[in-house]
PDB file of C-alpha atoms in Angstrom:
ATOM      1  CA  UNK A   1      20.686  17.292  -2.651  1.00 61.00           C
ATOM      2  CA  UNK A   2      18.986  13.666  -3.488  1.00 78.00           C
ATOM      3  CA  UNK A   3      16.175  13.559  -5.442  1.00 88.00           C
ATOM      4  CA  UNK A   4      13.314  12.239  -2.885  1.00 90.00           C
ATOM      5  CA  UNK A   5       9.647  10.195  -3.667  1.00 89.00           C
ATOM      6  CA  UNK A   6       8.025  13.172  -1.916  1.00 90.00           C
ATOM      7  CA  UNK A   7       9.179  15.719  -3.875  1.00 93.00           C
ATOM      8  CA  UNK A   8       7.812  13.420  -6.969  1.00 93.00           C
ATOM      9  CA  UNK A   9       4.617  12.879  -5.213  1.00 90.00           C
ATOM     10  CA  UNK A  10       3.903  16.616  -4.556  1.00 92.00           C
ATOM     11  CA  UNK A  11       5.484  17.548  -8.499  1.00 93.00           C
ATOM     12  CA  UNK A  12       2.950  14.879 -10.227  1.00 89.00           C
ATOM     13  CA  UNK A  13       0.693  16.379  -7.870  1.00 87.00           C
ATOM     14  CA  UNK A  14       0.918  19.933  -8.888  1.00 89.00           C
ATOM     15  CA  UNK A  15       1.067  18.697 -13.015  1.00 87.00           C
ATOM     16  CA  UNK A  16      -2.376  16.690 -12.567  1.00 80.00           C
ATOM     17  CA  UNK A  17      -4.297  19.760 -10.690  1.00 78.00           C
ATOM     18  CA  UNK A  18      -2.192  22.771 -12.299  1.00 81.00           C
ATOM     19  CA  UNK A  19      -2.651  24.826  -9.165  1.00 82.00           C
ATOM     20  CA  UNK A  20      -0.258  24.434  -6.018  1.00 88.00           C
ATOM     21  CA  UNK A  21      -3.500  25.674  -3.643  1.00 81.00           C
ATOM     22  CA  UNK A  22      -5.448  22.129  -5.509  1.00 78.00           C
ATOM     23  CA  UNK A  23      -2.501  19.892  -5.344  1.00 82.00           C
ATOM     24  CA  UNK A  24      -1.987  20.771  -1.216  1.00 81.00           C
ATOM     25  CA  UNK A  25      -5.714  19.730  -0.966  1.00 73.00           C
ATOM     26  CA  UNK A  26      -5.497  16.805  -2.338  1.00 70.00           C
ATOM     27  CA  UNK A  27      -2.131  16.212  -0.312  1.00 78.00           C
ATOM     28  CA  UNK A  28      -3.381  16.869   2.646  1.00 73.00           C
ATOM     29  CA  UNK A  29      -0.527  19.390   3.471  1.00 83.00           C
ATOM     30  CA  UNK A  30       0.453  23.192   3.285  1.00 84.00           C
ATOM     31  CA  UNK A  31       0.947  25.474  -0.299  1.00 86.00           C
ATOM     32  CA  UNK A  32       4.604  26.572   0.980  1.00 89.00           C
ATOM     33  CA  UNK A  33       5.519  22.723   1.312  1.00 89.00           C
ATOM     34  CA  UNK A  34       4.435  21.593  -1.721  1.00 91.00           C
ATOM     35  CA  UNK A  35       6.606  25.382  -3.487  1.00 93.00           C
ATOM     36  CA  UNK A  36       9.131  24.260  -1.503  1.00 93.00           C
ATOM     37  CA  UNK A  37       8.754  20.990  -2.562  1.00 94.00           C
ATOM     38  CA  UNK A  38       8.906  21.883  -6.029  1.00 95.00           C
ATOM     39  CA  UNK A  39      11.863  24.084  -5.879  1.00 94.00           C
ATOM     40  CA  UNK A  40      14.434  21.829  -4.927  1.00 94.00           C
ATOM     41  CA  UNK A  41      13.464  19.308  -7.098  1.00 94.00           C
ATOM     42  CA  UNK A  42      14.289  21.851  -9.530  1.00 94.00           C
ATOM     43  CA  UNK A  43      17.450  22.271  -8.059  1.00 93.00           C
ATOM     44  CA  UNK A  44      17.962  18.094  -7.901  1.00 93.00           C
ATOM     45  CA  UNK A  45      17.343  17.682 -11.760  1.00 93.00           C
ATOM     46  CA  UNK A  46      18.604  21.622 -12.529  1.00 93.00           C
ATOM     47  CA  UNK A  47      15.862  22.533 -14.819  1.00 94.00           C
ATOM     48  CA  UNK A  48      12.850  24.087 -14.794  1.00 94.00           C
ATOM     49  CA  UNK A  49       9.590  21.543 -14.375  1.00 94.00           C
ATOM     50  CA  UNK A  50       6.724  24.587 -14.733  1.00 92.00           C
ATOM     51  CA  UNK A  51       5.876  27.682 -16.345  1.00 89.00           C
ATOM     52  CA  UNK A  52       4.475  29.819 -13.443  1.00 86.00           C
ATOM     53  CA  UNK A  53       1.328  31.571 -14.757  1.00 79.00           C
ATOM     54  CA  UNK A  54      -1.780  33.546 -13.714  1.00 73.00           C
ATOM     55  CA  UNK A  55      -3.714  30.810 -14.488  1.00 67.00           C
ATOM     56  CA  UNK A  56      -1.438  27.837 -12.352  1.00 77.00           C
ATOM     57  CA  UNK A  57       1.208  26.119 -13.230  1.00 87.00           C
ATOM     58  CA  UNK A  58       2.098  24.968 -16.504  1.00 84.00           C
ATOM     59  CA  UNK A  59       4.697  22.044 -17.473  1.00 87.00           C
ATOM     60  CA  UNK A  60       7.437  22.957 -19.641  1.00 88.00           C
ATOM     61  CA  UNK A  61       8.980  20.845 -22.330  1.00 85.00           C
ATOM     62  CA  UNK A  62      11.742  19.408 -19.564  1.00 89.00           C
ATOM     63  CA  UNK A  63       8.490  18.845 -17.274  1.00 89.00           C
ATOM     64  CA  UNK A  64       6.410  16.933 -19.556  1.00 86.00           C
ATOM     65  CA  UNK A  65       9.427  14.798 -20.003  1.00 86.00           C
ATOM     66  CA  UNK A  66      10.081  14.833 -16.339  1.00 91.00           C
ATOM     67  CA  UNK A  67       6.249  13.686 -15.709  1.00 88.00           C
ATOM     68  CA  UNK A  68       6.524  10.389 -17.551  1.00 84.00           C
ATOM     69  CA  UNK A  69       9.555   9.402 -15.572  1.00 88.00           C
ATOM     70  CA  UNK A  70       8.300  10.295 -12.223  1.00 89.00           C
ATOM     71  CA  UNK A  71       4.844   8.363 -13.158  1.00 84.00           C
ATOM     72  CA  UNK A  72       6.990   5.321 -13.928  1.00 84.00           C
ATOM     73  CA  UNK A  73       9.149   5.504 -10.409  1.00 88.00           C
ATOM     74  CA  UNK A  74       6.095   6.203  -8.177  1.00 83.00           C
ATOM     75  CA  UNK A  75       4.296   2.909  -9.868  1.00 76.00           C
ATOM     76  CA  UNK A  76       7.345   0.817  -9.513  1.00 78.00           C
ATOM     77  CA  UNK A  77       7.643   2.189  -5.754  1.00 79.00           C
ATOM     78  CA  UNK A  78       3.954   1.275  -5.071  1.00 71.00           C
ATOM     79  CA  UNK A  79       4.357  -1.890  -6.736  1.00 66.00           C
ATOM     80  CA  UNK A  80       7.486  -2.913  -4.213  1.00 69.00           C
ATOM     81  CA  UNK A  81       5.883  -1.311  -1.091  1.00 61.00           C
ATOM     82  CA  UNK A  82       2.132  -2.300  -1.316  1.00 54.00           C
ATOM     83  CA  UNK A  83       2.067  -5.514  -3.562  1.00 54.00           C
ATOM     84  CA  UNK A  84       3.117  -8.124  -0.664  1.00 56.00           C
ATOM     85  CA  UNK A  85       2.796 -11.359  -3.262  1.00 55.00           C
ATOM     86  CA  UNK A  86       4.653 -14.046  -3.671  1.00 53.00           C
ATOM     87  CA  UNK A  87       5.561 -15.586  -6.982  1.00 55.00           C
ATOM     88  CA  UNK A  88       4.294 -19.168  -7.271  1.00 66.00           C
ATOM     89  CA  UNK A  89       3.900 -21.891  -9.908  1.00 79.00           C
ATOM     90  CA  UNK A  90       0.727 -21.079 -10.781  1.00 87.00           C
ATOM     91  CA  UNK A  91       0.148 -22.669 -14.422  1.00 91.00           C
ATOM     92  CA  UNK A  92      -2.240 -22.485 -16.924  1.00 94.00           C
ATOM     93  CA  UNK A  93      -4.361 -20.295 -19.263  1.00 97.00           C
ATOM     94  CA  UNK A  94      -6.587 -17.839 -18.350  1.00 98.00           C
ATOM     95  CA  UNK A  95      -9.083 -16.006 -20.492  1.00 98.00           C
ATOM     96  CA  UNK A  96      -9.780 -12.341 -19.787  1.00 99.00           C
ATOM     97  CA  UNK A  97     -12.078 -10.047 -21.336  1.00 98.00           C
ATOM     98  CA  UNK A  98     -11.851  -5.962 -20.936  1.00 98.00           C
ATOM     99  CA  UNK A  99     -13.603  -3.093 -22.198  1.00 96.00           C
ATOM    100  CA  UNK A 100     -12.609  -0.401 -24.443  1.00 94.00           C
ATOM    101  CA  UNK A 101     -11.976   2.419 -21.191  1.00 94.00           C
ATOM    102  CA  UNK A 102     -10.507  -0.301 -18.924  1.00 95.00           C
ATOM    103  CA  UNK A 103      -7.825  -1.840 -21.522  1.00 95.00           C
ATOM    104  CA  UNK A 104      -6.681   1.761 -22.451  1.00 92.00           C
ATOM    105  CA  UNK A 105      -6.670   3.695 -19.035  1.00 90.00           C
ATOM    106  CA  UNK A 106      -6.712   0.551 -16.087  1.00 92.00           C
ATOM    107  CA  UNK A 107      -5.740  -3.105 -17.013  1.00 94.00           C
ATOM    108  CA  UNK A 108      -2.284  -3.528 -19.083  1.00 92.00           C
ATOM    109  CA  UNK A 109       0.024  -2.207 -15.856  1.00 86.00           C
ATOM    110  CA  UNK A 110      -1.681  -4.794 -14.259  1.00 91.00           C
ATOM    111  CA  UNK A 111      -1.430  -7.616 -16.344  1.00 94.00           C
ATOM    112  CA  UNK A 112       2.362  -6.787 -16.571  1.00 90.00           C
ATOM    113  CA  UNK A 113       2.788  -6.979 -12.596  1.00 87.00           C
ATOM    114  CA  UNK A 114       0.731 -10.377 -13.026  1.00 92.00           C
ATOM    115  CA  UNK A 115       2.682 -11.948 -15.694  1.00 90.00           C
ATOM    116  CA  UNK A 116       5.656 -10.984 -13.574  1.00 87.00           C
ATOM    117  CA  UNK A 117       4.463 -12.821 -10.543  1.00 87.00           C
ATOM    118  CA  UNK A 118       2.973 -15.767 -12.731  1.00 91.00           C
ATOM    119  CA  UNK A 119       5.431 -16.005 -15.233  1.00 91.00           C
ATOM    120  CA  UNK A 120       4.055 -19.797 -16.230  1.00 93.00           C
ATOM    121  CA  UNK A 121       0.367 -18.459 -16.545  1.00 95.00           C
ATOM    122  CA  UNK A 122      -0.592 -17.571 -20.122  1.00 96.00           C
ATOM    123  CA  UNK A 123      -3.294 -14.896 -20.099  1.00 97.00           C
ATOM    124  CA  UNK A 124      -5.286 -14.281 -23.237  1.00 98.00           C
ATOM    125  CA  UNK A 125      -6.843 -11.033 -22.804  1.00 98.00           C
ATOM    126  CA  UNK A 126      -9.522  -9.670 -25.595  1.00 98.00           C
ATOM    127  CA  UNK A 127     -10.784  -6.457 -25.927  1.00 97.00           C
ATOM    128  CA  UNK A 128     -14.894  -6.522 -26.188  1.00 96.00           C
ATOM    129  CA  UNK A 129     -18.134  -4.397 -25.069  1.00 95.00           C
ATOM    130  CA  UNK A 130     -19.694  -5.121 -22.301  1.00 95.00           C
ATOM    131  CA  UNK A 131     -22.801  -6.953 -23.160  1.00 95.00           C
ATOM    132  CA  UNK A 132     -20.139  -9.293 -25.291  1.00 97.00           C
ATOM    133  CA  UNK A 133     -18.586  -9.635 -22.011  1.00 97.00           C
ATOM    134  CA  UNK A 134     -21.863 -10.934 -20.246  1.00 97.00           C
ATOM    135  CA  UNK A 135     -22.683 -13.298 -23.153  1.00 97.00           C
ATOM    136  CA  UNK A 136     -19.618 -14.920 -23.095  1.00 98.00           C
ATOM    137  CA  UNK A 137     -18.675 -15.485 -19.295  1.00 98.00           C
ATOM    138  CA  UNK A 138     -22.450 -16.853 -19.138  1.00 97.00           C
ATOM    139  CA  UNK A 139     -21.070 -19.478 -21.939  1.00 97.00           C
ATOM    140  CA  UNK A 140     -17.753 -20.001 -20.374  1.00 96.00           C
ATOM    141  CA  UNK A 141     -15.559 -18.105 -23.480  1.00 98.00           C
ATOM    142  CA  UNK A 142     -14.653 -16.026 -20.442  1.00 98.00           C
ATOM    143  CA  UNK A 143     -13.159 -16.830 -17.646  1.00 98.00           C
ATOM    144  CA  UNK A 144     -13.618 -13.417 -15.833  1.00 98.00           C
ATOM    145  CA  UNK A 145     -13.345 -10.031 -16.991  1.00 98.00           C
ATOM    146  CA  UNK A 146     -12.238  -6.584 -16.015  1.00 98.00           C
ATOM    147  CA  UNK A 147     -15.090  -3.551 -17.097  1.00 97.00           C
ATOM    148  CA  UNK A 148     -17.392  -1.114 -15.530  1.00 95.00           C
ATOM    149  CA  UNK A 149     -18.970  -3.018 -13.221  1.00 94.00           C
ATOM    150  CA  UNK A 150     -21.540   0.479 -12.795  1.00 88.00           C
ATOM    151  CA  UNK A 151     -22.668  -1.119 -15.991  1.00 90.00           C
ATOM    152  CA  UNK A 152     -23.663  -4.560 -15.072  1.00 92.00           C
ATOM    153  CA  UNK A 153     -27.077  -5.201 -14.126  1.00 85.00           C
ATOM    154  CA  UNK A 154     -27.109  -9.546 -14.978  1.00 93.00           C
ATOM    155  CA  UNK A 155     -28.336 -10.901 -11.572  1.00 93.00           C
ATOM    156  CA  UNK A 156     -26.093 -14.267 -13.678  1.00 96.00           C
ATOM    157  CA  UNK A 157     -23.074 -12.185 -12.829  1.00 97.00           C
ATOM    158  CA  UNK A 158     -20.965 -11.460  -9.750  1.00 97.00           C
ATOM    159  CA  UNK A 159     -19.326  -8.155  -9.488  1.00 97.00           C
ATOM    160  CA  UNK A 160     -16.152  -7.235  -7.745  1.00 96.00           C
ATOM    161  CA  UNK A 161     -15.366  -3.292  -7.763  1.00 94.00           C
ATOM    162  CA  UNK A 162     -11.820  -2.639  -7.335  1.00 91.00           C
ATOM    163  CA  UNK A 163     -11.978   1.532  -7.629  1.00 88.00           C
ATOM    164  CA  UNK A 164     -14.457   3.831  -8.309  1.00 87.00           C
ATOM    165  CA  UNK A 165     -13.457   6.707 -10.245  1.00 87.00           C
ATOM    166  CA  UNK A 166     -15.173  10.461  -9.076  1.00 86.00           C
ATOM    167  CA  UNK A 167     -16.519  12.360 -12.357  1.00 90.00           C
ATOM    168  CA  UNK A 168     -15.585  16.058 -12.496  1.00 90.00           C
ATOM    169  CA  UNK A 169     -16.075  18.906 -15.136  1.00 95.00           C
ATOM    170  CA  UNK A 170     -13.501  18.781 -17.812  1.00 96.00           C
ATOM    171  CA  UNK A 171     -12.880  22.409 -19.385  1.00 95.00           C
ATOM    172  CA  UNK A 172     -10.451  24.213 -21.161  1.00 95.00           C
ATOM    173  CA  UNK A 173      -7.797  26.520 -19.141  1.00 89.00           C
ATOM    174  CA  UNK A 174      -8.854  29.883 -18.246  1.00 89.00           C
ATOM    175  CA  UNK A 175     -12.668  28.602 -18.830  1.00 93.00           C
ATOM    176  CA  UNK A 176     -15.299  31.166 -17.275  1.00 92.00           C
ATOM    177  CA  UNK A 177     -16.337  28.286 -15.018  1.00 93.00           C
ATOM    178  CA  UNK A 178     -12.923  27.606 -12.914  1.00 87.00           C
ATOM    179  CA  UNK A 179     -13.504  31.218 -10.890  1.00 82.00           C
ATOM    180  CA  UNK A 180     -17.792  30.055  -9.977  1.00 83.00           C
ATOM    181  CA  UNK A 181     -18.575  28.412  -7.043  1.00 77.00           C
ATOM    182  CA  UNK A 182     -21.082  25.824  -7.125  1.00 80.00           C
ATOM    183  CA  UNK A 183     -20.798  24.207 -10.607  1.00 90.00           C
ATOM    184  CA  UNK A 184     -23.861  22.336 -11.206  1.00 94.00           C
ATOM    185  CA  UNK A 185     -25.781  20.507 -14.064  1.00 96.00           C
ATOM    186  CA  UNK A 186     -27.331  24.067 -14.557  1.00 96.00           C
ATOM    187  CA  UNK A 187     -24.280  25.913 -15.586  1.00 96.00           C
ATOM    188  CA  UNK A 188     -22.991  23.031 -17.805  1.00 97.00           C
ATOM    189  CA  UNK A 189     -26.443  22.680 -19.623  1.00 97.00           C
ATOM    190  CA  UNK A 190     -25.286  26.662 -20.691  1.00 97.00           C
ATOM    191  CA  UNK A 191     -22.077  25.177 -22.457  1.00 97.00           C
ATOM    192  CA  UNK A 192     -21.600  23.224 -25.574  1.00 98.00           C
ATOM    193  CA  UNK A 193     -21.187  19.693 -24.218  1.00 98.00           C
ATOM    194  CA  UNK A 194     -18.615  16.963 -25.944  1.00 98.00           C
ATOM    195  CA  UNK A 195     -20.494  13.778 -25.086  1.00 97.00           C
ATOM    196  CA  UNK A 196     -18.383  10.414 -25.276  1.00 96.00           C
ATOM    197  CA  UNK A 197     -20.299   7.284 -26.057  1.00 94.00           C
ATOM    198  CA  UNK A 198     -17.688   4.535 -25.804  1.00 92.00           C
ATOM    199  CA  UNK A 199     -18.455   2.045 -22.751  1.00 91.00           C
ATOM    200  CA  UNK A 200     -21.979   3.355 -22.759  1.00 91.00           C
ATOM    201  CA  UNK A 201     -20.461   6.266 -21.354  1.00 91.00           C
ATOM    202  CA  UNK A 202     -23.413   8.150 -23.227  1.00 89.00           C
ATOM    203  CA  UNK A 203     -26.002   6.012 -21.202  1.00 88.00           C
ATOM    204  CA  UNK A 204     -24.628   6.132 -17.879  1.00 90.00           C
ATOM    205  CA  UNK A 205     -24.682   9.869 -18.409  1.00 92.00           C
ATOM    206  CA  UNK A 206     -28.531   9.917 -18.342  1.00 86.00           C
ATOM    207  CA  UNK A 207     -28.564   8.712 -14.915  1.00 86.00           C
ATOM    208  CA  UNK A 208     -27.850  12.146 -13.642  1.00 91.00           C
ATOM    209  CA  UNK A 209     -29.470  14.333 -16.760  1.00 94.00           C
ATOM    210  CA  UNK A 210     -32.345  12.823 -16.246  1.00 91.00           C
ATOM    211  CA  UNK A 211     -32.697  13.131 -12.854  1.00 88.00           C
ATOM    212  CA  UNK A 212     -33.408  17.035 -13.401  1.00 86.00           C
ATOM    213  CA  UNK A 213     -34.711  19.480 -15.842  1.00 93.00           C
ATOM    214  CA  UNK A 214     -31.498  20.299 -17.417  1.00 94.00           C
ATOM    215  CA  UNK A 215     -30.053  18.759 -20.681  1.00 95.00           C
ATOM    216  CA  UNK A 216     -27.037  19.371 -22.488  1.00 96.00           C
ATOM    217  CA  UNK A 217     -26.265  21.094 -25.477  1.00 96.00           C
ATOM    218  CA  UNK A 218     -24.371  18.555 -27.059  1.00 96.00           C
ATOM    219  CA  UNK A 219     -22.197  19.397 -30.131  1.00 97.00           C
ATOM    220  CA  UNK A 220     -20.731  16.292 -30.752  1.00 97.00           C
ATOM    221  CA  UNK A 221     -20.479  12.527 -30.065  1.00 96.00           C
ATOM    222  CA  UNK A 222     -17.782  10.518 -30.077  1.00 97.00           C
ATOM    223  CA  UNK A 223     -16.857   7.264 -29.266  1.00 95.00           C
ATOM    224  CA  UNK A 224     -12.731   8.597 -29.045  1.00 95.00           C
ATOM    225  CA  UNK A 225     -11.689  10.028 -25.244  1.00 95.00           C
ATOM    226  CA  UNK A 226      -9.201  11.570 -27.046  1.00 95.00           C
ATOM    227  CA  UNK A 227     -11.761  13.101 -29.266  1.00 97.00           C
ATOM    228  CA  UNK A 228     -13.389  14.550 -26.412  1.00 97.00           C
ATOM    229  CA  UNK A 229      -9.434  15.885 -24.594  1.00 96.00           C
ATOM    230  CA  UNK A 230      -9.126  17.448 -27.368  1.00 97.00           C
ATOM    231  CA  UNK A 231     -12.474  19.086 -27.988  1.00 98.00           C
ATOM    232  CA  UNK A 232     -11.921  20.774 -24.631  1.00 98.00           C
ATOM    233  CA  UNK A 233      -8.395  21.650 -24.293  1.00 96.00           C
ATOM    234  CA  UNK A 234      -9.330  23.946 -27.421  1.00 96.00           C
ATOM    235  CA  UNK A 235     -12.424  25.493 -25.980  1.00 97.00           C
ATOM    236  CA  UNK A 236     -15.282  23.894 -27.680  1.00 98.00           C
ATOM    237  CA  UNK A 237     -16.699  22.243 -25.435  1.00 98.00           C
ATOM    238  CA  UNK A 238     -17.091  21.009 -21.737  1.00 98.00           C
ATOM    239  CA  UNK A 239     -17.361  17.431 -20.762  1.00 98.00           C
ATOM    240  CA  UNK A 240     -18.407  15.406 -17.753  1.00 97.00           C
ATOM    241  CA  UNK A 241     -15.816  12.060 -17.504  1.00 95.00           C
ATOM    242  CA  UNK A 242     -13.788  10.318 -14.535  1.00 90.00           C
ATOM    243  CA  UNK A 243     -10.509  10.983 -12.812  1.00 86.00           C
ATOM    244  CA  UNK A 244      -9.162   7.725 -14.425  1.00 87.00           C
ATOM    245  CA  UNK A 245      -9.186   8.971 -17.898  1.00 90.00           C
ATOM    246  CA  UNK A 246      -8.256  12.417 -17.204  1.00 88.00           C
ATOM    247  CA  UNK A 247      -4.833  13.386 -18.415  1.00 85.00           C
ATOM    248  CA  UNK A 248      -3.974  17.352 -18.007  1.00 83.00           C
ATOM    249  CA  UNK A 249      -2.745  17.541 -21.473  1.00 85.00           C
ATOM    250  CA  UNK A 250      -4.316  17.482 -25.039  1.00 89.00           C
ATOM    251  CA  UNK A 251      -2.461  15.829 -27.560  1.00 87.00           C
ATOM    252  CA  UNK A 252      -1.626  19.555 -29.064  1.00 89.00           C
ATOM    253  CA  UNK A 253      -0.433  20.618 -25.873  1.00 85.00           C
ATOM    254  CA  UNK A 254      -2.879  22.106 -24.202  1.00 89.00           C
ATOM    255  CA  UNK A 255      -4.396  21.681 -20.747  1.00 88.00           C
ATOM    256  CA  UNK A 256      -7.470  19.842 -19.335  1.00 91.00           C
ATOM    257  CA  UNK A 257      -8.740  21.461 -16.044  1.00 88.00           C
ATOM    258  CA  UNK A 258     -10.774  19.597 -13.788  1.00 87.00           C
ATOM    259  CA  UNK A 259     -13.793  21.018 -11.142  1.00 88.00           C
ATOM    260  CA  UNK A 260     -16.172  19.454  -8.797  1.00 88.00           C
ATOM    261  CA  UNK A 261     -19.879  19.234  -9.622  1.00 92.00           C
ATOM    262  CA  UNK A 262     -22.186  20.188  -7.309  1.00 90.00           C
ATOM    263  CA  UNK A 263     -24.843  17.964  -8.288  1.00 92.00           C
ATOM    264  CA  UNK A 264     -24.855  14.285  -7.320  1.00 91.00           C
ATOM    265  CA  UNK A 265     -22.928  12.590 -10.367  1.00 92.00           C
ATOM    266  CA  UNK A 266     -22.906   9.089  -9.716  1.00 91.00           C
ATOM    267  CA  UNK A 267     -18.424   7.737  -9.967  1.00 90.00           C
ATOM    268  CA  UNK A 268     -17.103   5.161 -12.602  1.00 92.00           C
ATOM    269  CA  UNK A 269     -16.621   1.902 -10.964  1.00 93.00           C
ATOM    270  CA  UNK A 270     -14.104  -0.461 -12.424  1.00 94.00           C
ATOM    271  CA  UNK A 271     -13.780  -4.114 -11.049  1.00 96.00           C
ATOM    272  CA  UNK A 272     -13.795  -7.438 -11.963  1.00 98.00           C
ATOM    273  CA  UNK A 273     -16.645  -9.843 -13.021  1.00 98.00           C
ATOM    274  CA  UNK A 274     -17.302 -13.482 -13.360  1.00 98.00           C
ATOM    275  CA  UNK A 275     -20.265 -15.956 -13.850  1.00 97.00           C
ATOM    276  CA  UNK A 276     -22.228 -16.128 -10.581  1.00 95.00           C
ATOM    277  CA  UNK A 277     -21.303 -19.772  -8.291  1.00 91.00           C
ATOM    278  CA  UNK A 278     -18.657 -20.710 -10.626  1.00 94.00           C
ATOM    279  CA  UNK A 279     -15.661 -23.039  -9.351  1.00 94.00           C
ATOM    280  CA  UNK A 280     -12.734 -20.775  -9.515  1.00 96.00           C
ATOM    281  CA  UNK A 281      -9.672 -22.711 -10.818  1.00 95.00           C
ATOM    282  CA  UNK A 282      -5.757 -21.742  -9.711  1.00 94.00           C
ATOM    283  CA  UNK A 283      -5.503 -19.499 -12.558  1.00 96.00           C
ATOM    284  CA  UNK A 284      -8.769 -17.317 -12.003  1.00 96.00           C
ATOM    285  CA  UNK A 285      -7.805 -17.761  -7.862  1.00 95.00           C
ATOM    286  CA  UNK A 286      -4.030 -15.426  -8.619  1.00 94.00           C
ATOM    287  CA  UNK A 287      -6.217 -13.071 -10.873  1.00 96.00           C
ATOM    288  CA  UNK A 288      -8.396 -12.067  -8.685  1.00 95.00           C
ATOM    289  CA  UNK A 289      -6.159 -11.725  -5.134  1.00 91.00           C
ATOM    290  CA  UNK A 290      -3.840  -9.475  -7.363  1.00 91.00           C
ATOM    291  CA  UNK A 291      -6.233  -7.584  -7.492  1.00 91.00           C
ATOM    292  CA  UNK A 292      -7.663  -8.012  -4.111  1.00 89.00           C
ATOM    293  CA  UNK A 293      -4.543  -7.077  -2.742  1.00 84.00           C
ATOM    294  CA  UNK A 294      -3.893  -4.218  -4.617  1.00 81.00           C
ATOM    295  CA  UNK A 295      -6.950  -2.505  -3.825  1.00 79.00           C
ATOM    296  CA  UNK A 296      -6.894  -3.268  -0.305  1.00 70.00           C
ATOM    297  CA  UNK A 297      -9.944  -5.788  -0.671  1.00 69.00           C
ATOM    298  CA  UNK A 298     -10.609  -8.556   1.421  1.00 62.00           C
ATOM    299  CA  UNK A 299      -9.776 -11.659   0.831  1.00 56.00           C
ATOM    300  CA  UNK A 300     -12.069 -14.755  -0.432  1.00 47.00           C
ATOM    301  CA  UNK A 301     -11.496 -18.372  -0.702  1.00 43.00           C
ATOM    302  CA  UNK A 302     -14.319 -18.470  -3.581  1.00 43.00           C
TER     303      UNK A 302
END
């Protein structure tokens, strides 16, 4: 029996949610084809991908291996089926700025499809916060950069958003909260809160504290996401952040789940930025209809 992309699909599937009833959800498809799924994948690679538990499913030692590898094969399969580009001679340097989120959880798969297609374009790429970022494609240091464009507000500044990432409750397995129905900013005010500041993730929370009477109990802030994994998967805390920075495990091992809020909690957005009417050279042209391509945008002749 060959190994098949669905059966990877539906196993990274069930590792990311934990629970075969969330991963056929999210799939779109049945619980007993997503077991079934599962089993004979087991049988492919003859070992045993999950720990099955009251609480879900858990990754063994062989699965967390197994993960990486299947993350890697579905990324080079999207990148053969979906990315329709065409290397050219595109030549020249282009200057890219990032933030702290988007460098570590977004941008360098990305830059190594690019260099890839553009082998003759050098890309300097520099990691800086976001109102560095403004400042310095206003002054040209910049050619365009790749951030949270939720966070720009410079009318000097077009923004291009590429994805935008739903925000979900982050809580240790087992929690109290994973068996209540209607999780809202009410019930999370009641838990110690780990409260990440990097990328003014601190300030874009206050767009939906503020919009009620409820305010978190924080117990610590941090400017490390790892920090804050960490925090949870050992049950001090709860934590509000995006799908794109969620990984189900902690660093020790342990597991991050993942519910829906109730409450309107505005998504991350991540796209791409550059200084409003300016002529786009060759370079800054490939960069951006990567991207445009592989987010399904449409296209420009800016």
């Amino acid at each position: 029996m060959g190994l098949s992309l669905r059966q990877l699909r539906y196993f990274v599937a069930t590792a990311e949610y934990g629970q075969i009833s969330h991963a056929a959800v999210n799939l779109s498809i049945s619980q007993s084809a997503v077991t079934a799924a599962i089993k004979d994948l087991e049988l492919t690679v003859g070992v045993s991908l999950f720990n099955r538990t009251p609480q879900g499913m858990e990754l063994t030692t062989a699965g967390r291996q197994f993960l990486s590898h299947a993350y890697e094969i579905l990324a080079k399969v999207d990148e053969a089926t979906h990315l329709n580009l065409v290397s050219s001679d595109i030549e020249g340097e282009l200057v890219v700025a990032a933030t702290y989120t988007v460098i570590g959880y977004f941008l360098p798969l990305h830059i190594e499809r690019i260099r890839r297609l553009y082998p003759k374009l050098k890309i300097q790429l520099y990691e800086v916060n976001r109102e560095s970022i403004e400042e310095g494609l206003l002054t040209n240091r910049y050619d365009i950069s790749v951030l949270l464009t939720s966070n720009i507000l410079n009318p000097m500044l077009t923004t291009e958003t590429l994805l935008s990432s739903v925000r979900r409750l982050w809580l240790p397995a087992g929690h109290d909260l994973q068996r209540r129905d209607g999780i809202g900013l009410r019930e999370i005010a009641e838990e110690p809160y780990i409260m990440l500041t990097v990328d003014e993730a601190a300030h874009s929370s206050l767009r939906y504290w503020s919009r009620g009477p409820y305010q978190p109990k924080v117990l610590l802030r941090t400017s490390s996401i790892e920090a804050v994994r960490s925090m949870v998967a050992n049950g001090l805390g709860v934590a509000i952040l995006s799908d794109m920075v969620h990984r189900p495990w902690s660093l020790e091992g342990r597991r991050i789940e993942t519910v829906n809020i109730q409450d309107p909690v505005p998504p991350m957005d991540v796209g791409l930025a550059w200084r409003a009417n300016v002529e786009f050279s060759q370079p800054m042209l490939a960069f951006r209809r990567y991207f445009q391509q592989a987010y399904s945008l449409p296209g420009t002749n800016s």
